[in-house]
Amino acid sequence: MAAYVIPCNTQRPAVSLEILDLATMRSSEEVFGMAPVAEFQAVRKVYPGRTEALKGVDLVVGEGESLGLIGPNGAGKTTLVRLLLGLLKPTSGSVKLWERDAYALPVDLKRGIGFLLEETGVYENLTVEENLLFWAKLYDIGEERVPEVLSTWGLLDKRKALARTLSAGMKQRLGVAKALMHEAPFAVLDEPTSNLDPEARRDVVDLLQDRGKGRILLISSHNLFDIERVCTRVALLRRGAITAQGTMEDLKKQLGVKREVRIRVSGEISGDLERRIVDRFGVTRTADNELILVDEATATRDLVRYLVEHGVDVERAEESRVTLEDVYTQMVEEDEAE
Amino acid sequence: MKAIRVILWKETRTFFRDRLRFVALILITLFFGAYFAARYGLLLLVPTALVPMLAGAYAMSQAAFYNEVTRKTLPNLLASPMSPETLLLGKSLAVFLFSYALELIGVTVCVGFSWFRLGELPTLAAVYTALVVIPIWGFVSIEFFGLIFTLVRGTVGVWLLTAPLYIAVLLSVLRPTLASKLGNVLSSLWLPPVAGLGAAALLYALMARISKDRMTRVAS
């Protein structure tokens, strides 16, 4: 019997991203029945010098949803975030926030957005506390919130330090704190975990998970691990176009992301037993006494129990996955190869 | 108004933290106040007011506008709940108040020195020019610097566009008699302040027309 090997961590998925057609691009309203909060319709953005950053993007962010925006450098993520924040005007198409033109959003509605741009907006000649005070005053949220925010984001010890003396990671943390301090219903974060060491990154992701509850989030990141943890839906942006979007699970299915369990057994498996486990569990058997199972976690337990009950020694069971990161890496490699 | 107050709060703190710039401006103001008074008495009260106003306007406009562009913090302010013209006006006011304070220090030193040494007191026309006309034109120059610093990418362009004002300051220092004549022109009662207010209004209208798109692209 020929071994059937599905892609795992060490093998890139054999799926071509070109086949991820527009049919997968359903709006969140169609998918979840949510009212759209942010809506991009056929948005093109051409910079002077004819650089086309976005080529007709359609994207919807729904109420209560957290959308992760991933894509290689130069894919157009920052342009998309800037269009949403009303910093840039689309060359054609429309960008709407709460059904209003994002570029001309009234000041009152702007208060409903917390944002972090690639450049964090930290003022180097102000102290950490003054930086937060400035944004607290600007958003009219009461200065008494500042100590609480400093404490939540682990900045209390540094509150009197000038921002220019902070490490890049601490500045990033301050930027994220600034973005979320007024608990706006909609948070737009461009690369929130860049410049952070692993520990700080974990803390920020934990806080994003915690503080993001009940809010609409749009997070652009290179870090897929963070996106996987925080976002319920992902959109892939390549060369200025959305090539795929959906829930994490949708996307994994579309991209051939699978879970695979390899069970190594010792001793002989009779032909009869092999037929039975193939029929019952849908496993395949490799030449070197490995059983490969592509199924839910419960099936692994059942299979192991079944084998033991039938006198087969199970040496080890190993699980591997094709993560979103594998898919993303393949996408970047394809882009670079072209 | 609240947004303008917040911008004033932030800029004031930033100015005082920029020690090198701050100390240099204070020293320039004190030096020219005392130097002009010692050498020419109150004849050069107008240049004494002009030098700190324009030096402050340039140096602090650079801190308030240009640093936002070069440090790429401007898009954050443009995305905040504040219109671009409010932002630019708030910054212009912050620079103006600082420069006006500098000017007052320079004028006080000059008048005090002249009175103490020569027993001279300035004419009403000179006081009017120093305290009303020059600040109005100082505000115009701040708006002008603000526009240049916000819209022009690259130091060479900024230098070229702001060179005429630099030359004016330089001339008032090197050729004080020329500056004194300028002072006489400025001291006429109606035309200079009215023209100054008109220019300020025109520049504010220009500020209100700059697109966020353009400012974002310059600051990116």
XYZ file of C-alpha atoms in Angstrom:
558
model
C 0.000 0.000 0.000
C 1.397 3.378 -0.927
C 1.876 5.705 1.953
C -0.315 8.767 1.928
C 1.585 11.611 3.470
C -0.146 14.881 4.030
C 1.769 18.090 4.520
C 3.046 18.665 8.027
C 5.433 21.086 9.688
C 8.414 19.877 7.730
C 6.658 19.865 4.394
C 5.055 22.861 2.799
C 1.458 22.393 1.727
C 1.205 21.306 -1.850
C -1.678 23.639 -2.486
C -1.350 26.452 -4.967
C -2.586 29.692 -3.518
C -3.740 30.795 -6.943
C -6.694 28.438 -6.685
C -8.021 30.289 -3.660
C -10.591 32.005 -5.717
C -12.920 34.844 -5.006
C -15.667 32.382 -4.180
C -14.253 32.175 -0.659
C -14.644 35.880 -0.150
C -17.918 36.112 1.576
C -18.653 39.163 3.627
C -18.818 38.708 7.356
C -22.510 39.529 7.196
C -23.030 36.554 4.912
C -20.844 34.371 7.080
C -21.898 35.448 10.545
C -24.971 37.556 10.002
C -23.182 40.571 11.471
C -23.744 44.185 10.551
C -20.714 45.606 8.744
C -18.740 48.156 10.762
C -15.954 48.718 8.268
C -16.417 48.112 4.583
C -13.999 48.330 1.669
C -15.666 48.259 -1.735
C -13.505 47.845 -4.839
C -10.818 50.021 -3.240
C -7.835 51.014 -5.339
C -5.021 53.186 -4.105
C -2.427 54.475 -6.514
C 0.381 56.586 -5.099
C 2.068 59.329 -7.101
C 4.653 57.599 -9.268
C 1.961 55.091 -10.264
C 2.631 52.604 -7.508
C -0.595 50.668 -7.194
C -0.745 49.672 -3.539
C -4.281 48.247 -3.578
C -5.989 46.746 -6.605
C -9.702 46.605 -5.958
C -10.012 45.350 -2.394
C -13.361 44.158 -1.034
C -13.390 43.536 2.678
C -15.903 43.705 5.488
C -15.327 43.779 9.228
C -18.419 42.909 11.201
C -19.712 43.720 14.673
C -17.843 41.865 17.426
C -15.391 40.332 15.007
C -11.598 40.247 15.154
C -10.001 40.219 11.733
C -6.344 39.463 11.144
C -4.739 40.940 8.077
C -1.696 39.054 6.901
C 0.552 39.431 3.920
C 4.186 39.834 2.949
C 5.992 43.177 2.949
C 4.626 45.516 0.319
C 1.319 43.639 0.093
C -0.613 46.793 1.001
C -1.485 46.134 4.652
C -0.361 49.518 5.931
C -2.134 51.315 3.084
C -5.316 49.455 3.943
C -5.015 50.400 7.622
C -4.348 54.038 6.707
C -7.365 54.127 4.417
C -9.506 52.799 7.225
C -8.205 55.437 9.630
C -9.007 58.152 7.100
C -5.370 59.104 6.579
C -5.434 58.322 2.877
C -8.091 58.806 0.268
C -8.832 55.891 -2.067
C -8.081 56.496 -5.740
C -11.336 54.709 -6.523
C -13.882 52.667 -4.594
C -15.091 53.452 -1.105
C -13.986 52.878 2.467
C -16.788 53.158 5.002
C -16.826 53.089 8.750
C -20.201 52.858 10.434
C -21.621 53.579 6.992
C -19.778 56.908 6.759
C -16.901 57.832 4.479
C -13.773 56.941 6.500
C -11.804 59.884 5.062
C -14.378 62.410 6.247
C -15.383 60.686 9.476
C -16.844 63.096 12.046
C -14.719 63.719 15.122
C -17.271 62.046 17.418
C -17.069 58.793 15.476
C -13.290 58.981 15.440
C -13.404 58.720 19.221
C -14.776 55.222 18.695
C -11.512 54.033 17.144
C -8.357 53.044 18.968
C -5.381 52.708 16.696
C -1.754 51.801 16.538
C 0.151 52.728 13.425
C 3.426 51.227 12.273
C 5.084 54.299 13.766
C 3.762 54.089 17.305
C 3.211 57.816 17.824
C 5.216 57.876 21.039
C 6.645 61.316 21.817
C 10.251 60.945 22.815
C 10.461 64.219 24.758
C 7.490 63.349 26.935
C 7.539 60.901 29.816
C 5.613 57.632 29.585
C 2.907 59.085 31.816
C 2.712 62.320 29.824
C 2.366 60.371 26.585
C -0.689 58.604 27.964
C -2.002 61.815 29.552
C -1.809 63.517 26.168
C -3.964 60.857 24.491
C -6.288 60.705 27.495
C -6.880 64.445 27.187
C -7.291 64.215 23.430
C -9.893 61.455 23.757
C -11.466 63.153 26.754
C -11.451 60.023 28.881
C -10.357 61.352 32.269
C -6.799 61.471 33.458
C -7.549 59.207 36.421
C -7.491 56.242 34.031
C -3.803 56.733 33.275
C -2.352 55.023 36.408
C -4.596 52.016 35.798
C -3.440 51.778 32.170
C 0.205 52.113 33.241
C -0.291 49.287 35.685
C -2.161 47.039 33.221
C 0.555 47.350 30.604
C 3.481 46.978 33.015
C 4.650 50.557 32.600
C 4.144 51.820 36.137
C 7.848 51.648 37.034
C 8.750 53.647 33.954
C 6.067 56.289 34.243
C 8.489 59.146 34.923
C 11.018 58.027 32.300
C 11.300 59.997 29.085
C 10.015 57.885 26.216
C 13.312 58.294 24.357
C 15.044 56.284 27.084
C 12.748 53.281 26.585
C 13.699 50.160 24.647
C 11.942 49.524 21.332
C 9.808 46.874 23.025
C 8.673 49.209 25.795
C 7.834 51.902 23.243
C 5.744 49.364 21.369
C 3.990 48.425 24.580
C 3.313 52.096 25.266
C 1.927 52.445 21.737
C -0.461 49.529 22.216
C -1.501 50.876 25.621
C -2.236 54.231 23.988
C -4.292 52.531 21.301
C -6.488 50.592 23.712
C -6.618 52.929 26.717
C -9.917 54.571 25.844
C -11.605 51.209 25.288
C -12.947 52.186 21.902
C -15.379 49.742 20.332
C -13.144 49.399 17.269
C -9.379 48.889 17.521
C -7.106 48.988 14.475
C -3.602 47.765 15.200
C -0.797 47.739 12.658
C 1.920 45.278 13.730
C 1.159 45.411 17.473
C 3.810 42.858 18.411
C 6.729 44.070 16.327
C 9.912 44.952 18.255
C 8.846 42.843 21.214
C 10.895 40.099 22.790
C 9.105 36.726 23.111
C 8.006 37.317 26.688
C 6.697 40.803 26.022
C 4.993 39.510 22.877
C 3.202 36.849 24.836
C 2.085 39.447 27.392
C 0.789 41.772 24.692
C -1.077 38.953 22.937
C -2.591 37.873 26.262
C -3.697 41.436 26.897
C -5.070 41.735 23.378
C -7.063 38.559 23.896
C -8.331 39.876 27.196
C -8.961 43.503 26.229
C -10.186 42.595 22.779
C -13.217 40.743 24.080
C -16.418 42.347 22.898
C -14.561 44.725 20.635
C -14.050 44.837 16.926
C -10.413 44.296 16.121
C -8.476 44.669 12.922
C -4.903 43.527 13.362
C -2.293 43.607 10.675
C 0.724 41.494 11.460
C 3.542 39.420 10.101
C 3.303 37.294 13.164
C 0.840 34.575 12.359
C 1.067 32.969 15.755
C -0.363 36.147 17.262
C -3.046 36.384 14.592
C -4.067 32.786 15.201
C -4.436 33.469 18.917
C -6.292 36.739 18.730
C -8.349 36.758 15.542
C -11.455 34.861 14.563
C -11.116 35.636 10.879
C -8.146 36.194 8.604
C -7.680 37.925 5.282
C -4.640 37.259 3.127
C -3.358 40.261 1.236
C -0.954 39.730 -1.653
C 0.278 42.322 -4.110
C -2.550 44.678 -3.264
C -5.380 42.144 -3.494
C -7.182 39.948 -0.993
C -6.502 36.395 -2.123
C -8.372 34.560 0.614
C -10.393 35.266 3.699
C -12.466 33.381 6.186
C -12.432 31.999 9.697
C -9.233 30.362 10.837
C -10.741 26.930 10.275
C -12.114 27.885 6.844
C -8.771 29.199 5.830
C -6.900 26.175 7.071
C -9.207 23.899 5.094
C -8.870 26.016 1.977
C -5.107 26.060 2.258
C -4.689 22.397 3.064
C -3.837 22.976 6.692
C -4.363 19.600 8.398
C -3.660 17.747 11.559
C -1.789 14.511 11.199
C -1.038 11.853 13.826
C 1.676 9.280 13.197
C 1.437 6.213 15.396
C 4.470 3.969 15.466
C 3.817 0.362 16.372
C 6.142 -2.560 16.995
C 5.494 -6.148 15.997
C 3.269 -7.480 13.308
C -0.232 -6.296 12.422
C -2.204 -9.050 10.813
C -3.826 -8.409 7.440
C -7.247 -8.797 9.035
C -6.521 -6.275 11.792
C -5.081 -3.825 9.261
C -8.256 -4.020 7.148
C -10.384 -3.431 10.206
C -8.482 -0.355 11.411
C -8.380 1.056 7.901
C -12.156 0.649 7.609
C -12.895 1.913 11.077
C -10.409 4.765 11.481
C -9.442 5.606 7.916
C -5.727 5.264 8.644
C -3.003 4.543 6.167
C -0.004 2.387 6.894
C 3.515 3.209 5.799
C 6.216 0.653 5.036
C 8.049 1.364 8.293
C 5.205 0.371 10.590
C 3.646 3.749 11.010
C -0.047 4.383 10.977
C -1.088 7.791 9.767
C -4.328 9.255 10.982
C -5.851 12.434 9.746
C -8.749 12.992 12.064
C -10.073 14.516 15.225
C -8.322 14.102 18.559
C -10.850 11.588 19.872
C -10.046 9.168 17.038
C -6.395 9.023 18.123
C -7.353 7.888 21.600
C -9.810 5.335 20.200
C -7.270 3.967 17.732
C -4.543 3.596 20.357
C -6.974 1.859 22.708
C -8.129 -0.419 19.876
C -4.561 -1.381 18.959
C -3.610 -2.118 22.581
C -6.748 -4.204 23.048
C -5.717 -6.260 20.018
C -2.223 -6.900 21.366
C -0.310 -4.363 19.295
C 2.472 -2.436 21.056
C 2.221 1.291 20.460
C 5.684 2.856 20.682
C 4.701 6.465 20.241
C 2.078 8.767 18.769
C 3.218 12.009 17.210
C 1.007 14.850 16.157
C 2.004 17.362 13.514
C 0.153 20.227 11.939
C 0.451 22.461 8.969
C 0.045 25.823 10.613
C -1.074 29.027 9.100
C 2.549 30.067 9.344
C 3.542 27.233 6.964
C 0.991 28.467 4.475
C 2.109 32.038 4.883
C 5.758 31.108 4.419
C 4.869 29.277 1.219
C 3.027 32.341 0.010
C 6.022 34.592 0.691
C 8.316 32.129 -1.048
C 6.035 32.039 -4.072
C 6.020 35.837 -4.182
C 9.778 35.981 -3.956
C 10.196 33.305 -6.638
C 8.141 35.240 -9.174
C -10.993 74.622 21.722
C -10.297 71.616 23.930
C -8.117 70.004 21.239
C -6.144 73.241 20.877
C -5.586 73.350 24.652
C -4.326 69.765 24.581
C -1.921 70.550 21.753
C -0.687 73.624 23.665
C -0.136 71.421 26.729
C 1.893 68.897 24.773
C 3.956 71.413 22.817
C 4.846 73.447 25.912
C 6.231 70.352 27.591
C 8.115 69.362 24.481
C 9.666 72.828 24.068
C 11.022 72.927 27.604
C 12.471 69.411 27.271
C 14.376 70.446 24.153
C 17.045 72.037 26.330
C 19.619 72.895 23.683
C 17.114 74.750 21.543
C 15.522 76.408 24.562
C 18.764 77.640 26.118
C 20.120 78.828 22.729
C 16.992 80.918 22.144
C 17.117 82.464 25.615
C 20.794 83.362 25.155
C 20.160 84.881 21.714
C 17.302 86.943 23.126
C 19.290 88.198 26.110
C 22.352 88.932 24.026
C 20.571 90.971 21.354
C 18.401 92.746 23.921
C 21.478 93.898 25.820
C 23.700 94.421 22.746
C 21.274 96.602 20.827
C 20.411 98.613 23.919
C 24.060 99.143 24.799
C 25.036 100.158 21.303
C 22.038 101.996 19.908
C 19.772 102.664 22.861
C 16.111 102.365 21.982
C 16.711 103.155 18.328
C 16.728 99.456 17.596
C 13.832 98.349 19.750
C 12.074 96.916 16.703
C 14.969 94.614 15.658
C 15.284 93.624 19.308
C 11.699 92.425 19.121
C 12.064 90.978 15.646
C 15.099 88.736 16.259
C 13.693 86.590 19.088
C 10.265 86.452 17.450
C 11.622 85.110 14.168
C 14.302 82.921 15.770
C 11.682 81.441 18.097
C 9.232 81.050 15.242
C 11.723 79.141 13.131
C 13.306 76.994 15.831
C 10.082 76.077 17.570
C 8.169 75.538 14.320
C 10.846 73.045 13.474
C 10.274 71.315 16.818
C 6.488 71.462 16.553
C 5.916 70.666 12.875
C 9.031 69.274 11.269
C 9.829 66.804 14.054
C 6.335 65.336 13.711
C 7.121 64.701 10.052
C 10.632 63.325 10.462
C 9.733 61.200 13.493
C 6.607 60.005 11.689
C 4.274 60.867 14.557
C 2.100 63.171 12.438
C -0.207 60.413 11.047
C -1.143 59.526 14.629
C -2.396 63.048 15.215
C -4.185 63.130 11.873
C -6.029 59.917 12.760
C -7.045 61.279 16.172
C -10.360 63.035 16.842
C -9.120 66.433 15.685
C -9.275 68.147 12.317
C -5.973 68.882 10.513
C -6.593 72.634 10.636
C -7.200 72.481 14.407
C -3.957 70.596 14.766
C -1.976 73.108 12.701
C -3.612 76.065 14.430
C -2.910 74.577 17.869
C 0.725 74.077 16.993
C 1.001 77.578 15.503
C -0.447 79.063 18.691
C 1.974 77.095 20.856
C 4.952 78.327 18.835
C 3.535 81.859 18.832
C 3.095 82.019 22.616
C 6.613 80.759 23.137
C 8.095 83.214 20.613
C 6.061 86.087 22.025
C 7.364 85.312 25.503
C 10.892 85.382 24.104
C 10.202 88.679 22.405
C 8.870 90.173 25.626
C 12.037 89.111 27.410
C 14.167 90.744 24.683
C 12.132 93.967 24.719
C 12.173 94.123 28.519
C 15.943 93.715 28.593
C 16.411 96.364 25.896
C 14.062 98.905 27.504
C 15.373 98.187 30.994
C 18.971 98.529 29.884
C 18.316 101.804 28.008
C 16.341 103.286 30.854
C 18.935 102.291 33.417
C 21.900 103.546 31.396
C 20.493 106.465 29.411
C 17.229 107.241 31.098
C 15.445 106.665 27.757
C 11.932 105.342 27.440
C 10.515 104.008 24.142
C 8.011 105.961 22.071
C 4.437 104.762 21.913
C 4.880 103.917 18.228
C 7.874 101.692 18.999
C 6.002 99.896 21.763
C 3.001 99.423 19.489
C 5.214 98.034 16.722
C 7.075 95.715 19.073
C 4.104 94.408 20.992
C 1.362 94.361 18.334
C 2.648 94.536 14.764
C 5.675 92.272 15.064
C 3.742 89.529 16.902
C 1.085 89.589 14.169
C 3.704 89.140 11.465
C 5.465 86.638 13.719
C 2.273 84.574 13.724
C 2.113 84.832 9.934
C 5.674 83.541 9.691
C 4.842 80.661 12.066
C 1.912 79.642 9.869
C 4.202 79.881 6.859
C 6.859 77.714 8.529
C 4.141 75.295 9.599
C 2.968 74.865 6.026
C 6.506 74.443 4.696
C 7.542 71.989 7.400
C 4.395 69.940 6.981
C 4.332 69.786 3.220
C 7.901 69.840 2.002
C 9.913 66.683 2.184
C 13.669 67.066 2.598
C 15.867 69.586 4.338
C 17.100 71.343 1.179
C 13.584 72.352 0.154
C 12.829 73.559 3.663
C 16.020 75.629 3.778
C 15.391 77.203 0.400
C 11.815 78.117 1.233
C 12.613 79.561 4.629
C 15.802 81.331 3.514
C 14.157 84.772 2.983
C 13.166 84.944 6.638
C 16.592 83.865 7.729
C 18.133 86.586 5.582
C 15.765 89.123 7.159
C 16.959 88.167 10.643
C 20.570 88.205 9.543
C 20.188 91.651 7.986
C 18.534 93.035 11.081
C 21.549 91.886 13.062
C 24.271 92.933 10.627
C 22.611 96.084 9.286
C 20.526 97.359 12.163
C 19.852 100.658 10.409
C 18.013 98.772 7.655
C 15.996 96.975 10.291
C 15.272 100.308 11.921
C 13.866 101.617 8.646
C 11.755 98.471 8.431
C 10.598 99.257 11.945
C 9.499 102.705 10.798
C 7.468 101.152 8.020
C 5.888 98.680 10.420
C 5.035 101.329 12.974
C 2.360 103.001 10.834
C -0.923 102.534 12.619
C -3.289 100.543 10.396
C -1.788 99.006 7.316
C 0.845 96.626 8.810
C -1.409 94.979 11.407
C -4.389 94.764 9.069
C -2.243 93.332 6.278
C -0.713 90.921 8.812
C -4.119 89.736 10.004
C -5.193 89.290 6.374
C -2.088 87.225 5.635
C -2.669 85.130 8.775
C -6.261 84.454 7.717
C -5.125 83.540 4.208
C -2.528 81.098 5.503
C -5.079 79.556 7.881
C -7.404 79.053 4.927
C -4.526 77.336 3.129
C -3.942 75.138 6.179
C -7.580 74.088 6.129
C -7.200 73.018 2.512
C -4.182 70.716 2.924
C -5.309 67.153 2.525
C -4.570 64.540 5.165
C -3.600 62.279 2.284
C -0.759 64.586 1.316
C 0.418 65.183 4.874
C 0.399 61.440 5.533
C 2.435 60.752 2.410
C 4.998 63.422 3.323
C 5.298 62.020 6.847
C 5.621 58.383 5.736
